[in-house]
């Protein structure tokens, strides 16, 4: 069946295939018919099967063979396992076509790193992991994203952090197998999610639950800035601040375009904030300033107004003194 994708309907069939192809690479796709991303990856596998006829590609419906899925820790689809000599040698979680292609090519070529090359690769990975865990004061390594967690534990930890108003960034370990495996060794913590504060590992879900119960979580994790404080900080970010749709380079509505043209002709330095990039600021600032529309212009933290006000100030010759904070 060169160039084709085989289907295994049972654990026995999979075992037979692995033994049959003992010496060559076998790639098994654990998939589900209800997941559109699996259908896409099946197409990718079919293309790879034509290109690499020496590789055996197998589709296995994860929910039809629960004992196999459990044996290999398959908790989400799509997941790909790589076998050589009936032994699992690699794994890829998620619909990442470029990464799947890369791994297949790497295992075919059988490139074995020399010890010194392997050491330098490990050093590079450790440097990358250190950078990642310090990417924000509070970093969560999880399955999926806060909006779309892809396992129950990750979902629970996100709910706890949000409940306590914790400000955190996250990294989806399904997006990078190297990080997923490397961080387990780096932190000496075998499971996910993992929470870090100021580059230090706090722990997983059980630890976070304990910290929540003892009241320590609120003292350990940085709090999200209150919206009002954030808005005050933003309108005072520069002496002249314009909240608009788009930015100086590309206005995304006619009113914003007109106000930018007027501002640019004044020769006064100003900064902009794109309200389309942040729904919380977009809605919050309307209430905070009691001004229902955009653009909004602020000088030294005080609201000047929108396009009509700016046009009137320009006509009356008052715009320049207002922007300089003289009025």
Short mmCIF file of C-alpha atoms in Angstrom, two decimals:
data_model
loop_
_atom_site.label_atom_id
_atom_site.label_comp_id
_atom_site.label_asym_id
_atom_site.label_seq_id
_atom_site.Cartn_x
_atom_site.Cartn_y
_atom_site.Cartn_z
CA UNK A 1 0.00 0.00 0.00
CA UNK A 2 2.76 2.40 -0.95
CA UNK A 3 1.62 5.99 -0.99
CA UNK A 4 -1.66 5.23 0.81
CA UNK A 5 -2.95 5.78 4.35
CA UNK A 6 -3.94 2.62 6.22
CA UNK A 7 -6.82 2.48 8.70
CA UNK A 8 -6.64 0.48 11.91
CA UNK A 9 -9.90 -0.40 13.61
CA UNK A 10 -8.55 -2.13 16.69
CA UNK A 11 -5.55 -2.45 19.00
CA UNK A 12 -4.71 -5.80 17.36
CA UNK A 13 -4.66 -4.27 13.88
CA UNK A 14 -2.37 -1.48 15.06
CA UNK A 15 -0.02 -4.01 16.68
CA UNK A 16 0.05 -6.06 13.47
CA UNK A 17 0.91 -2.99 11.42
CA UNK A 18 3.69 -2.00 13.82
CA UNK A 19 5.22 -5.50 13.69
CA UNK A 20 4.79 -5.72 9.93
CA UNK A 21 6.62 -2.43 9.43
CA UNK A 22 9.10 -3.16 12.19
CA UNK A 23 12.09 -1.43 10.63
CA UNK A 24 10.41 1.52 8.95
CA UNK A 25 8.72 4.61 10.37
CA UNK A 26 5.03 4.31 11.27
CA UNK A 27 2.99 7.47 11.90
CA UNK A 28 -0.36 6.95 13.66
CA UNK A 29 -3.01 9.67 13.59
CA UNK A 30 -5.45 9.46 16.51
CA UNK A 31 -8.47 11.27 15.08
CA UNK A 32 -12.22 11.80 15.51
CA UNK A 33 -14.84 12.15 12.77
CA UNK A 34 -16.48 15.12 14.54
CA UNK A 35 -13.32 17.27 14.54
CA UNK A 36 -12.81 19.31 11.32
CA UNK A 37 -9.10 19.80 12.11
CA UNK A 38 -8.67 16.01 11.94
CA UNK A 39 -10.12 15.92 8.43
CA UNK A 40 -7.59 18.59 7.40
CA UNK A 41 -4.71 16.62 8.90
CA UNK A 42 -5.90 13.45 7.15
CA UNK A 43 -5.46 15.33 3.87
CA UNK A 44 -1.95 16.38 4.94
CA UNK A 45 -1.16 12.72 5.80
CA UNK A 46 -2.43 11.54 2.41
CA UNK A 47 -0.09 14.02 0.69
CA UNK A 48 2.84 12.93 2.88
CA UNK A 49 2.06 9.26 2.15
CA UNK A 50 2.43 9.90 -1.60
CA UNK A 51 5.69 11.74 -1.04
CA UNK A 52 7.23 9.29 1.44
CA UNK A 53 6.26 5.81 0.26
CA UNK A 54 8.67 4.17 2.71
CA UNK A 55 6.64 5.52 5.66
CA UNK A 56 3.43 3.84 6.87
CA UNK A 57 0.68 6.28 7.80
CA UNK A 58 -2.20 4.96 9.89
CA UNK A 59 -5.54 6.50 10.89
CA UNK A 60 -6.94 5.34 14.21
CA UNK A 61 -10.26 6.63 15.55
CA UNK A 62 -9.33 7.58 19.13
CA UNK A 63 -12.74 6.99 20.70
CA UNK A 64 -13.18 3.61 18.97
CA UNK A 65 -10.07 2.20 20.69
CA UNK A 66 -10.15 3.66 24.23
CA UNK A 67 -7.63 1.12 25.53
CA UNK A 68 -5.01 2.28 22.98
CA UNK A 69 -5.79 5.96 23.57
CA UNK A 70 -5.41 5.42 27.32
CA UNK A 71 -2.17 3.47 26.90
CA UNK A 72 -0.55 6.33 24.99
CA UNK A 73 -2.15 9.18 26.97
CA UNK A 74 -4.25 10.54 24.10
CA UNK A 75 -6.33 13.31 25.66
CA UNK A 76 -7.20 15.38 22.58
CA UNK A 77 -7.41 15.08 18.80
CA UNK A 78 -5.60 15.26 16.49
CA UNK A 79 -2.57 13.55 18.07
CA UNK A 80 0.21 11.85 16.10
CA UNK A 81 2.50 9.12 17.42
CA UNK A 82 5.69 8.05 15.65
CA UNK A 83 6.90 4.45 15.94
CA UNK A 84 10.14 2.71 14.98
CA UNK A 85 10.82 -0.95 15.80
CA UNK A 86 7.39 -1.07 17.49
CA UNK A 87 8.60 1.57 19.96
CA UNK A 88 7.13 5.07 20.28
CA UNK A 89 9.86 7.57 19.37
CA UNK A 90 7.98 10.86 19.06
CA UNK A 91 4.65 12.61 19.45
CA UNK A 92 2.82 15.65 18.09
CA UNK A 93 -0.39 17.10 19.55
CA UNK A 94 -2.61 19.40 17.53
CA UNK A 95 -3.21 20.28 13.89
CA UNK A 96 0.27 21.54 12.98
CA UNK A 97 0.91 20.52 9.36
CA UNK A 98 4.41 22.13 9.07
CA UNK A 99 5.56 20.45 12.29
CA UNK A 100 4.18 17.06 11.16
CA UNK A 101 6.03 17.35 7.86
CA UNK A 102 9.22 18.38 9.67
CA UNK A 103 9.06 15.45 12.09
CA UNK A 104 8.41 12.91 9.32
CA UNK A 105 11.41 14.21 7.35
CA UNK A 106 13.59 14.22 10.46
CA UNK A 107 12.77 10.61 11.35
CA UNK A 108 13.25 9.39 7.77
CA UNK A 109 16.68 10.93 7.50
CA UNK A 110 17.46 9.36 10.88
CA UNK A 111 19.72 12.24 11.75
CA UNK A 112 21.42 11.42 15.00
CA UNK A 113 23.03 14.37 16.71
CA UNK A 114 26.62 14.09 17.84
CA UNK A 115 27.05 14.49 21.62
CA UNK A 116 28.45 18.03 21.32
CA UNK A 117 25.67 19.03 18.90
CA UNK A 118 23.11 17.50 21.26
CA UNK A 119 24.54 19.45 24.21
CA UNK A 120 24.37 22.76 22.35
CA UNK A 121 20.78 21.98 21.27
CA UNK A 122 19.90 21.36 24.93
CA UNK A 123 21.52 24.66 25.90
CA UNK A 124 19.54 26.48 23.19
CA UNK A 125 16.30 24.88 24.42
CA UNK A 126 17.02 25.78 28.06
CA UNK A 127 17.70 29.39 27.06
CA UNK A 128 14.39 29.45 25.17
CA UNK A 129 12.49 27.92 28.12
CA UNK A 130 14.01 30.45 30.51
CA UNK A 131 12.92 33.26 28.19
CA UNK A 132 9.39 31.82 27.95
CA UNK A 133 8.84 31.40 31.70
CA UNK A 134 10.01 35.00 32.17
CA UNK A 135 7.89 36.36 29.28
CA UNK A 136 5.41 37.81 31.80
CA UNK A 137 5.36 38.19 35.62
CA UNK A 138 2.83 35.33 35.72
CA UNK A 139 3.09 32.64 33.00
CA UNK A 140 0.75 29.66 32.59
CA UNK A 141 1.83 26.72 30.42
CA UNK A 142 -1.37 24.93 29.51
CA UNK A 143 -3.17 22.79 26.93
CA UNK A 144 -4.94 25.24 24.65
CA UNK A 145 -5.58 28.90 25.45
CA UNK A 146 -7.48 30.69 28.27
CA UNK A 147 -10.40 31.22 25.87
CA UNK A 148 -10.26 27.64 24.55
CA UNK A 149 -8.68 25.27 27.11
CA UNK A 150 -8.12 21.78 25.71
CA UNK A 151 -8.16 19.76 28.92
CA UNK A 152 -10.13 19.83 32.18
CA UNK A 153 -7.15 20.71 34.39
CA UNK A 154 -6.19 23.69 32.22
CA UNK A 155 -9.83 24.86 32.21
CA UNK A 156 -10.00 24.71 36.02
CA UNK A 157 -6.75 26.61 36.59
CA UNK A 158 -7.82 29.39 34.18
CA UNK A 159 -11.14 29.70 36.04
CA UNK A 160 -9.34 30.03 39.40
CA UNK A 161 -6.89 32.65 38.10
CA UNK A 162 -9.69 34.67 36.49
CA UNK A 163 -11.82 34.45 39.63
CA UNK A 164 -8.98 36.00 41.62
CA UNK A 165 -8.32 38.72 39.02
CA UNK A 166 -4.80 37.43 38.35
CA UNK A 167 -2.96 39.05 35.46
CA UNK A 168 -1.31 36.23 33.49
CA UNK A 169 -0.03 35.29 30.05
CA UNK A 170 -0.18 31.76 28.68
CA UNK A 171 1.63 29.38 26.35
CA UNK A 172 -0.13 26.54 24.53
CA UNK A 173 2.13 23.50 24.93
CA UNK A 174 0.27 21.77 22.07
CA UNK A 175 1.78 24.39 19.74
CA UNK A 176 5.36 23.27 20.41
CA UNK A 177 6.33 19.68 21.21
CA UNK A 178 9.92 20.67 22.02
CA UNK A 179 8.74 23.09 24.73
CA UNK A 180 6.16 20.59 25.98
CA UNK A 181 8.74 17.86 26.59
CA UNK A 182 11.65 20.15 27.50
CA UNK A 183 9.83 22.06 30.22
CA UNK A 184 9.00 18.84 32.08
CA UNK A 185 12.74 18.17 32.47
CA UNK A 186 13.70 21.82 32.98
CA UNK A 187 11.22 22.31 35.83
CA UNK A 188 11.32 18.71 37.05
CA UNK A 189 7.50 18.73 36.92
CA UNK A 190 6.00 15.95 34.78
CA UNK A 191 2.48 17.28 34.08
CA UNK A 192 0.55 20.29 32.80
CA UNK A 193 -0.68 22.93 33.49
CA UNK A 194 2.34 24.63 35.12
CA UNK A 195 2.19 28.12 36.65
CA UNK A 196 5.26 30.36 37.02
CA UNK A 197 5.54 33.66 38.90
CA UNK A 198 8.63 35.82 38.27
CA UNK A 199 10.34 32.87 36.56
CA UNK A 200 9.79 30.51 39.50
CA UNK A 201 7.60 27.40 39.27
CA UNK A 202 4.61 27.58 41.62
CA UNK A 203 3.11 24.23 40.56
CA UNK A 204 0.12 22.65 38.87
CA UNK A 205 -3.63 22.64 39.50
CA UNK A 206 -3.48 20.87 42.91
CA UNK A 207 -0.95 23.38 44.29
CA UNK A 208 -3.02 26.31 42.97
CA UNK A 209 -6.13 24.86 44.63
CA UNK A 210 -4.22 24.57 47.93
CA UNK A 211 -2.95 28.16 47.64
CA UNK A 212 -6.49 29.34 46.90
CA UNK A 213 -7.85 27.50 49.94
CA UNK A 214 -5.16 28.97 52.24
CA UNK A 215 -5.62 32.49 50.84
CA UNK A 216 -1.97 32.64 49.67
CA UNK A 217 -2.84 32.79 45.97
CA UNK A 218 -3.80 36.47 46.23
CA UNK A 219 -0.42 37.38 47.71
CA UNK A 220 1.68 35.30 45.28
CA UNK A 221 0.12 36.18 41.90
CA UNK A 222 0.13 39.66 40.35
CA UNK A 223 -3.32 41.23 40.12
CA UNK A 224 -4.81 42.44 36.87
CA UNK A 225 -4.89 46.23 36.80
CA UNK A 226 -8.36 47.63 37.49
CA UNK A 227 -9.92 49.03 34.32
CA UNK A 228 -10.26 52.55 35.72
CA UNK A 229 -6.57 52.62 36.72
CA UNK A 230 -5.65 51.29 33.29
CA UNK A 231 -7.69 53.97 31.51
CA UNK A 232 -6.13 56.73 33.67
CA UNK A 233 -2.70 55.35 32.84
CA UNK A 234 -3.51 55.23 29.09
CA UNK A 235 -4.92 58.77 28.78
CA UNK A 236 -1.81 60.06 30.59
CA UNK A 237 0.61 57.95 28.55
CA UNK A 238 1.61 61.02 26.48
CA UNK A 239 0.81 64.76 26.80
CA UNK A 240 -1.47 64.41 23.74
CA UNK A 241 -3.30 61.08 23.35
CA UNK A 242 -5.73 60.18 20.57
CA UNK A 243 -8.01 57.16 20.95
CA UNK A 244 -9.06 56.15 17.46
CA UNK A 245 -9.96 53.32 15.09
CA UNK A 246 -6.61 52.27 13.61
CA UNK A 247 -3.34 54.16 14.03
CA UNK A 248 -1.35 57.09 12.58
CA UNK A 249 -0.25 54.98 9.63
CA UNK A 250 -3.68 53.51 8.85
CA UNK A 251 -6.93 55.00 10.08
CA UNK A 252 -9.83 52.53 9.98
CA UNK A 253 -12.76 54.95 9.82
CA UNK A 254 -13.44 58.27 8.11
CA UNK A 255 -13.65 60.30 11.34
CA UNK A 256 -10.30 58.94 12.57
CA UNK A 257 -8.74 59.68 9.17
CA UNK A 258 -9.95 63.30 9.29
CA UNK A 259 -8.71 63.93 12.84
CA UNK A 260 -5.29 62.43 12.00
CA UNK A 261 -4.96 64.82 9.03
CA UNK A 262 -5.80 67.81 11.27
CA UNK A 263 -3.38 66.62 14.01
CA UNK A 264 -0.54 66.02 11.55
CA UNK A 265 -0.92 69.58 10.20
CA UNK A 266 -0.41 71.06 13.68
CA UNK A 267 3.13 69.70 13.97
CA UNK A 268 2.42 68.70 17.60
CA UNK A 269 3.69 65.30 18.82
CA UNK A 270 0.93 62.92 19.83
CA UNK A 271 0.41 59.20 20.47
CA UNK A 272 -2.50 57.02 19.42
CA UNK A 273 -4.33 54.01 20.84
CA UNK A 274 -6.23 51.67 18.51
CA UNK A 275 -9.55 50.93 20.26
CA UNK A 276 -10.27 48.12 17.77
CA UNK A 277 -7.41 46.17 19.38
CA UNK A 278 -8.90 46.24 22.89
CA UNK A 279 -12.65 45.84 23.43
CA UNK A 280 -12.36 46.46 27.18
CA UNK A 281 -10.76 49.87 26.64
CA UNK A 282 -13.14 50.66 23.77
CA UNK A 283 -16.25 50.18 25.92
CA UNK A 284 -14.75 51.34 29.23
CA UNK A 285 -13.47 54.67 27.96
CA UNK A 286 -16.95 55.68 26.74
CA UNK A 287 -18.25 55.42 30.31
CA UNK A 288 -15.09 56.79 31.93
CA UNK A 289 -15.10 59.94 29.77
CA UNK A 290 -18.89 60.12 29.37
CA UNK A 291 -18.29 60.46 25.62
CA UNK A 292 -20.08 57.83 23.49
CA UNK A 293 -18.12 57.94 20.23
CA UNK A 294 -14.61 57.79 18.74
CA UNK A 295 -12.14 59.34 18.05
CA UNK A 296 -11.45 60.94 21.45
CA UNK A 297 -8.62 63.42 22.01
CA UNK A 298 -6.97 63.98 25.43
CA UNK A 299 -4.45 66.63 26.46
CA UNK A 300 -2.62 66.13 29.78
CA UNK A 301 -5.20 63.52 30.81
CA UNK A 302 -8.19 65.80 30.11
CA UNK A 303 -10.77 65.07 27.40
CA UNK A 304 -10.83 67.69 24.64
CA UNK A 305 -13.51 65.97 22.56
CA UNK A 306 -14.10 64.27 19.22
CA UNK A 307 -13.75 65.28 15.58
CA UNK A 308 -16.40 68.05 15.63
CA UNK A 309 -14.82 69.76 18.67
CA UNK A 310 -11.35 69.52 17.09
CA UNK A 311 -12.71 71.02 13.85
CA UNK A 312 -14.30 73.92 15.78
CA UNK A 313 -11.04 74.56 17.68
CA UNK A 314 -9.14 74.57 14.41
CA UNK A 315 -11.58 77.04 12.83
CA UNK A 316 -11.38 79.39 15.82
CA UNK A 317 -7.57 79.18 15.95
CA UNK A 318 -7.65 77.67 19.45
CA UNK A 319 -6.44 74.16 18.56
CA UNK A 320 -2.72 74.84 18.83
CA UNK A 321 -2.89 76.50 22.27
CA UNK A 322 -5.17 73.66 23.51
CA UNK A 323 -2.76 70.96 22.25
CA UNK A 324 0.14 72.79 23.92
CA UNK A 325 -1.86 72.79 27.16
CA UNK A 326 -2.03 76.57 27.27
CA UNK A 327 -5.82 76.73 27.62
#
